């Protein structure tokens, strides 16, 4: 397997497909690089180099006891891009991975970055606060932590229904997609997925988004039950200068699976479009 070892000794697995301009994928919770295989196969088959890693604690990467915070995730990603010497890269983040892309840019800049894509991302802040009244209440995240400790396997099975929107009337359910979700969830370590709840719910990415100076595409489903659009894409698109917002009507959180053909087409169009970096006014 292809791996790097980070400065704190954590082994990060990654897959590296194709040749051409690099497209780097940061997956959501509790998944792995496999969650992006539809997009990676599509783009690698069209002349792009596609790289996706398993976040520490997830998939085939090692499971350290500590380091489940966005500064560390961003540093892990920076080490990967540096080791592979990736330049002019398009960074794509789904859900929790959108926060990883944001913190990576906020912390390490865009010297190696050409464009960014945030898909159903947790940015700028999931948690409901006085300043973020449309966010999700803390009690909901406490319920997730309790369910993880009670019966993690059952929790992943149950979560797959709203994740893909399969709990909506008339929606065709893919048991294969549910099984893949469960499998990736079970490959992740309990300590990592537990600590990540605090990271993805309480981290404020507002200042990171303000530092974006590359063309940015924001994609979100308007029926996302996991990361509701009002506190995420609608807010993020107002913070990132000149961001392009695409709303998928009736789409769920798991749109890289349920709407993979549309996602693939939109990614390819955005990647191929020749644009210059927007100017950020301090």
CSV table of C-alpha atoms in Angstrom, one decimal:
chain,number,residue,atom,x,y,z
A,1,UNK,CA,0.0,0.0,0.0
A,2,UNK,CA,1.1,3.6,-0.6
A,3,UNK,CA,1.6,5.5,2.7
A,4,UNK,CA,3.5,8.4,4.2
A,5,UNK,CA,4.5,8.7,7.8
A,6,UNK,CA,3.7,12.1,9.4
A,7,UNK,CA,5.9,14.0,11.8
A,8,UNK,CA,4.0,12.5,14.8
A,9,UNK,CA,4.5,8.9,13.4
A,10,UNK,CA,1.0,8.4,12.0
A,11,UNK,CA,0.9,6.3,8.9
A,12,UNK,CA,-1.4,7.8,6.2
A,13,UNK,CA,-2.6,5.6,3.4
A,14,UNK,CA,-3.4,7.2,0.0
A,15,UNK,CA,-4.3,6.0,-3.5
A,16,UNK,CA,-2.8,7.7,-6.5
A,17,UNK,CA,-4.4,7.1,-9.8
A,18,UNK,CA,-3.7,8.5,-13.3
A,19,UNK,CA,-1.4,11.2,-14.7
A,20,UNK,CA,-1.9,14.9,-15.3
A,21,UNK,CA,-3.0,17.9,-13.2
A,22,UNK,CA,-3.6,16.6,-9.6
A,23,UNK,CA,-7.0,16.5,-8.1
A,24,UNK,CA,-6.8,15.8,-4.3
A,25,UNK,CA,-9.8,14.4,-2.4
A,26,UNK,CA,-10.6,14.8,1.3
A,27,UNK,CA,-13.3,12.4,2.4
A,28,UNK,CA,-16.1,12.8,4.9
A,29,UNK,CA,-16.9,11.1,8.2
A,30,UNK,CA,-16.7,8.2,9.0
A,31,UNK,CA,-15.6,7.2,5.5
A,32,UNK,CA,-12.3,6.7,3.6
A,33,UNK,CA,-10.7,7.5,0.3
A,34,UNK,CA,-13.0,4.8,-1.2
A,35,UNK,CA,-15.9,7.3,-0.9
A,36,UNK,CA,-14.5,9.2,-3.9
A,37,UNK,CA,-13.8,6.2,-6.2
A,38,UNK,CA,-16.6,7.2,-8.6
A,39,UNK,CA,-15.0,10.6,-9.0
A,40,UNK,CA,-11.5,9.4,-9.1
A,41,UNK,CA,-12.2,6.7,-11.8
A,42,UNK,CA,-14.0,9.3,-13.9
A,43,UNK,CA,-11.3,12.0,-13.7
A,44,UNK,CA,-8.3,9.7,-13.9
A,45,UNK,CA,-9.9,8.2,-17.1
A,46,UNK,CA,-9.9,11.7,-18.5
A,47,UNK,CA,-6.3,12.7,-18.0
A,48,UNK,CA,-6.1,13.8,-14.4
A,49,UNK,CA,-4.0,12.5,-11.5
A,50,UNK,CA,-6.3,11.7,-8.6
A,51,UNK,CA,-5.1,11.4,-5.1
A,52,UNK,CA,-7.2,10.5,-2.0
A,53,UNK,CA,-6.0,9.7,1.5
A,54,UNK,CA,-7.6,8.0,4.4
A,55,UNK,CA,-7.7,10.5,7.2
A,56,UNK,CA,-5.9,9.5,10.4
A,57,UNK,CA,-8.0,7.1,12.3
A,58,UNK,CA,-10.0,6.1,9.2
A,59,UNK,CA,-9.8,3.4,6.6
A,60,UNK,CA,-6.3,2.0,6.2
A,61,UNK,CA,-4.4,4.7,8.0
A,62,UNK,CA,-3.2,4.1,11.5
A,63,UNK,CA,-5.2,4.9,14.5
A,64,UNK,CA,-3.3,7.2,16.9
A,65,UNK,CA,-4.9,8.2,20.3
A,66,UNK,CA,-4.5,11.9,19.6
A,67,UNK,CA,-4.5,14.3,16.7
A,68,UNK,CA,-8.2,14.4,15.7
A,69,UNK,CA,-8.4,18.2,15.2
A,70,UNK,CA,-8.4,20.3,12.0
A,71,UNK,CA,-5.0,21.8,12.5
A,72,UNK,CA,-3.5,18.3,12.5
A,73,UNK,CA,-5.7,17.1,9.6
A,74,UNK,CA,-4.6,20.1,7.6
A,75,UNK,CA,-0.9,19.4,8.5
A,76,UNK,CA,-1.3,15.7,7.4
A,77,UNK,CA,-2.7,16.9,4.1
A,78,UNK,CA,0.1,19.4,3.7
A,79,UNK,CA,2.7,16.7,4.4
A,80,UNK,CA,1.1,14.5,1.7
A,81,UNK,CA,1.0,17.2,-0.9
A,82,UNK,CA,4.6,18.1,-0.1
A,83,UNK,CA,5.9,14.5,-0.2
A,84,UNK,CA,4.2,14.0,-3.6
A,85,UNK,CA,5.2,17.5,-4.7
A,86,UNK,CA,1.7,18.3,-5.9
A,87,UNK,CA,1.4,21.6,-7.7
A,88,UNK,CA,-1.5,23.4,-9.3
A,89,UNK,CA,-3.8,21.0,-7.5
A,90,UNK,CA,-7.6,21.1,-7.4
A,91,UNK,CA,-8.7,20.2,-3.8
A,92,UNK,CA,-12.1,18.6,-3.4
A,93,UNK,CA,-13.6,18.1,0.1
A,94,UNK,CA,-16.8,16.4,1.0
A,95,UNK,CA,-18.6,17.0,4.3
A,96,UNK,CA,-15.9,16.9,7.1
A,97,UNK,CA,-13.4,16.9,4.3
A,98,UNK,CA,-14.6,20.3,3.2
A,99,UNK,CA,-13.4,21.6,6.5
A,100,UNK,CA,-10.1,19.9,5.9
A,101,UNK,CA,-9.7,21.7,2.6
A,102,UNK,CA,-10.6,25.0,4.2
A,103,UNK,CA,-8.2,24.6,7.1
A,104,UNK,CA,-5.5,23.5,4.7
A,105,UNK,CA,-5.8,26.7,2.7
A,106,UNK,CA,-6.2,28.8,5.8
A,107,UNK,CA,-3.1,27.3,7.4
A,108,UNK,CA,-0.9,26.5,4.5
A,109,UNK,CA,-2.0,28.9,1.8
A,110,UNK,CA,-2.6,28.3,-1.9
A,111,UNK,CA,0.9,28.1,-3.3
A,112,UNK,CA,0.2,24.5,-4.4
A,113,UNK,CA,-3.5,25.0,-5.0
A,114,UNK,CA,-5.3,25.9,-8.3
A,115,UNK,CA,-8.9,25.6,-7.3
A,116,UNK,CA,-11.1,24.3,-4.5
A,117,UNK,CA,-14.4,22.4,-4.4
A,118,UNK,CA,-16.6,22.1,-1.3
A,119,UNK,CA,-19.2,19.4,-1.5
A,120,UNK,CA,-21.9,19.2,1.2
A,121,UNK,CA,-19.2,20.7,3.4
A,122,UNK,CA,-19.4,21.5,7.1
A,123,UNK,CA,-18.0,25.0,6.5
A,124,UNK,CA,-18.3,27.6,8.0
A,125,UNK,CA,-19.7,26.2,11.3
A,126,UNK,CA,-22.1,23.4,12.1
A,127,UNK,CA,-22.9,24.1,15.7
A,128,UNK,CA,-25.8,26.3,16.7
A,129,UNK,CA,-24.6,29.4,18.6
A,130,UNK,CA,-26.0,32.9,19.2
A,131,UNK,CA,-24.0,34.0,16.2
A,132,UNK,CA,-25.1,30.9,14.1
A,133,UNK,CA,-28.8,30.4,15.0
A,134,UNK,CA,-29.4,28.1,12.0
A,135,UNK,CA,-26.8,25.6,13.1
A,136,UNK,CA,-27.4,22.2,14.7
A,137,UNK,CA,-27.9,22.2,18.5
A,138,UNK,CA,-25.2,20.6,20.7
A,139,UNK,CA,-27.7,18.0,21.9
A,140,UNK,CA,-27.7,16.4,18.5
A,141,UNK,CA,-24.0,15.9,18.5
A,142,UNK,CA,-24.2,14.5,22.1
A,143,UNK,CA,-26.7,11.9,20.7
A,144,UNK,CA,-24.1,10.9,18.1
A,145,UNK,CA,-21.4,10.4,20.7
A,146,UNK,CA,-23.7,8.4,22.8
A,147,UNK,CA,-24.8,6.2,19.9
A,148,UNK,CA,-21.1,5.6,18.9
A,149,UNK,CA,-20.4,4.2,22.4
A,150,UNK,CA,-23.7,2.2,22.6
A,151,UNK,CA,-23.6,0.3,19.3
A,152,UNK,CA,-21.4,1.8,16.7
A,153,UNK,CA,-22.2,-0.8,14.0
A,154,UNK,CA,-25.9,-0.2,14.3
A,155,UNK,CA,-25.4,3.5,14.3
A,156,UNK,CA,-23.6,3.4,11.0
A,157,UNK,CA,-26.4,1.2,9.5
A,158,UNK,CA,-29.1,3.6,10.7
A,159,UNK,CA,-27.1,6.8,9.7
A,160,UNK,CA,-26.8,5.5,6.1
A,161,UNK,CA,-30.6,6.1,5.6
A,162,UNK,CA,-30.6,9.9,6.0
A,163,UNK,CA,-27.1,10.2,4.7
A,164,UNK,CA,-28.2,9.1,1.3
A,165,UNK,CA,-31.8,10.4,1.6
A,166,UNK,CA,-33.1,6.9,1.6
A,167,UNK,CA,-35.6,7.7,4.3
A,168,UNK,CA,-37.5,10.0,2.0
A,169,UNK,CA,-40.8,8.7,0.4
A,170,UNK,CA,-40.4,7.2,-3.1
A,171,UNK,CA,-36.6,7.2,-3.0
A,172,UNK,CA,-35.0,3.9,-4.4
A,173,UNK,CA,-32.7,2.5,-1.7
A,174,UNK,CA,-29.4,1.0,-2.7
A,175,UNK,CA,-28.4,-1.6,-0.1
A,176,UNK,CA,-25.0,-1.8,-1.8
A,177,UNK,CA,-24.4,1.9,-1.0
A,178,UNK,CA,-25.6,1.3,2.6
A,179,UNK,CA,-23.3,-1.7,3.0
A,180,UNK,CA,-20.3,0.3,1.6
A,181,UNK,CA,-21.0,3.1,4.1
A,182,UNK,CA,-21.2,0.7,7.0
A,183,UNK,CA,-18.0,-1.1,6.0
A,184,UNK,CA,-16.0,2.2,5.7
A,185,UNK,CA,-17.5,3.3,9.1
A,186,UNK,CA,-16.4,0.1,10.8
A,187,UNK,CA,-12.9,0.4,9.4
A,188,UNK,CA,-12.5,3.7,11.3
A,189,UNK,CA,-11.3,3.5,14.9
A,190,UNK,CA,-13.8,4.4,17.6
A,191,UNK,CA,-11.5,7.0,19.2
A,192,UNK,CA,-11.0,8.8,15.9
A,193,UNK,CA,-14.7,8.9,14.9
A,194,UNK,CA,-15.7,9.9,18.5
A,195,UNK,CA,-13.2,12.8,18.6
A,196,UNK,CA,-14.1,13.9,15.1
A,197,UNK,CA,-17.6,14.8,16.2
A,198,UNK,CA,-16.2,17.7,18.3
A,199,UNK,CA,-13.9,18.7,15.4
A,200,UNK,CA,-16.5,18.8,12.6
A,201,UNK,CA,-19.2,20.3,14.8
A,202,UNK,CA,-17.4,23.0,16.8
A,203,UNK,CA,-14.6,24.2,14.5
A,204,UNK,CA,-15.3,27.6,13.0
A,205,UNK,CA,-13.8,27.9,9.5
A,206,UNK,CA,-14.9,31.5,8.8
A,207,UNK,CA,-11.4,32.9,8.9
A,208,UNK,CA,-10.1,30.0,6.7
A,209,UNK,CA,-12.8,30.7,4.1
A,210,UNK,CA,-11.8,34.4,4.0
A,211,UNK,CA,-8.3,33.4,3.0
A,212,UNK,CA,-9.5,31.6,-0.2
A,213,UNK,CA,-7.9,33.3,-3.2
A,214,UNK,CA,-8.5,30.5,-5.7
A,215,UNK,CA,-11.6,29.8,-7.8
A,216,UNK,CA,-14.0,27.9,-5.6
A,217,UNK,CA,-17.1,25.7,-6.4
A,218,UNK,CA,-19.6,25.0,-3.6
A,219,UNK,CA,-22.1,22.1,-4.2
A,220,UNK,CA,-24.8,21.2,-1.8
A,221,UNK,CA,-28.1,19.4,-1.8
A,222,UNK,CA,-31.1,21.3,-0.6
A,223,UNK,CA,-32.4,18.2,1.3
A,224,UNK,CA,-29.2,17.5,3.1
A,225,UNK,CA,-30.3,16.1,6.5
A,226,UNK,CA,-26.7,15.7,7.8
A,227,UNK,CA,-25.3,19.1,7.1
A,228,UNK,CA,-28.3,21.4,6.4
A,229,UNK,CA,-27.7,23.8,3.6
A,230,UNK,CA,-28.7,27.0,5.4
A,231,UNK,CA,-25.9,27.0,7.9
A,232,UNK,CA,-23.3,25.6,5.5
A,233,UNK,CA,-23.2,26.3,1.7
A,234,UNK,CA,-25.5,29.3,1.9
A,235,UNK,CA,-23.2,30.9,4.5
A,236,UNK,CA,-19.9,29.7,3.0
A,237,UNK,CA,-20.8,31.0,-0.5
A,238,UNK,CA,-21.1,34.5,1.0
A,239,UNK,CA,-17.7,34.3,2.7
A,240,UNK,CA,-15.6,32.9,-0.1
A,241,UNK,CA,-15.0,35.7,-2.6
A,242,UNK,CA,-16.5,35.0,-6.0
A,243,UNK,CA,-17.5,31.4,-5.0
A,244,UNK,CA,-19.7,29.6,-7.5
A,245,UNK,CA,-22.7,27.9,-5.7
A,246,UNK,CA,-24.6,25.0,-7.2
A,247,UNK,CA,-27.6,23.7,-5.4
A,248,UNK,CA,-28.9,20.2,-6.2
A,249,UNK,CA,-32.6,20.2,-5.8
A,250,UNK,CA,-33.9,17.4,-3.6
A,251,UNK,CA,-30.4,16.0,-3.1
A,252,UNK,CA,-29.1,14.4,0.1
A,253,UNK,CA,-25.7,14.5,1.9
A,254,UNK,CA,-24.3,11.5,0.0
A,255,UNK,CA,-24.4,13.2,-3.4
A,256,UNK,CA,-21.1,11.8,-4.5
A,257,UNK,CA,-22.9,8.5,-4.7
A,258,UNK,CA,-26.6,9.4,-5.3
A,259,UNK,CA,-25.7,12.1,-7.9
A,260,UNK,CA,-22.3,10.8,-9.0
A,261,UNK,CA,-22.9,11.5,-12.7
A,262,UNK,CA,-23.9,15.1,-12.0
A,263,UNK,CA,-21.0,15.6,-9.6
A,264,UNK,CA,-18.5,14.2,-12.1
A,265,UNK,CA,-19.8,16.4,-14.9
A,266,UNK,CA,-19.7,19.5,-12.7
A,267,UNK,CA,-16.2,18.7,-11.4
A,268,UNK,CA,-14.9,18.2,-14.9
A,269,UNK,CA,-16.5,21.4,-16.2
A,270,UNK,CA,-15.1,23.4,-13.2
A,271,UNK,CA,-11.6,21.9,-13.5
A,272,UNK,CA,-11.4,22.6,-17.3
A,273,UNK,CA,-12.7,26.2,-17.1
A,274,UNK,CA,-9.8,28.7,-17.5
A,275,UNK,CA,-10.0,31.3,-14.7
A,276,UNK,CA,-7.6,33.5,-12.8
A,277,UNK,CA,-7.4,33.7,-9.0
A,278,UNK,CA,-9.8,36.2,-7.5
A,279,UNK,CA,-8.4,39.1,-5.6
A,280,UNK,CA,-8.9,39.0,-1.8
A,281,UNK,CA,-9.2,42.4,-0.1
A,282,UNK,CA,-7.8,42.3,3.4
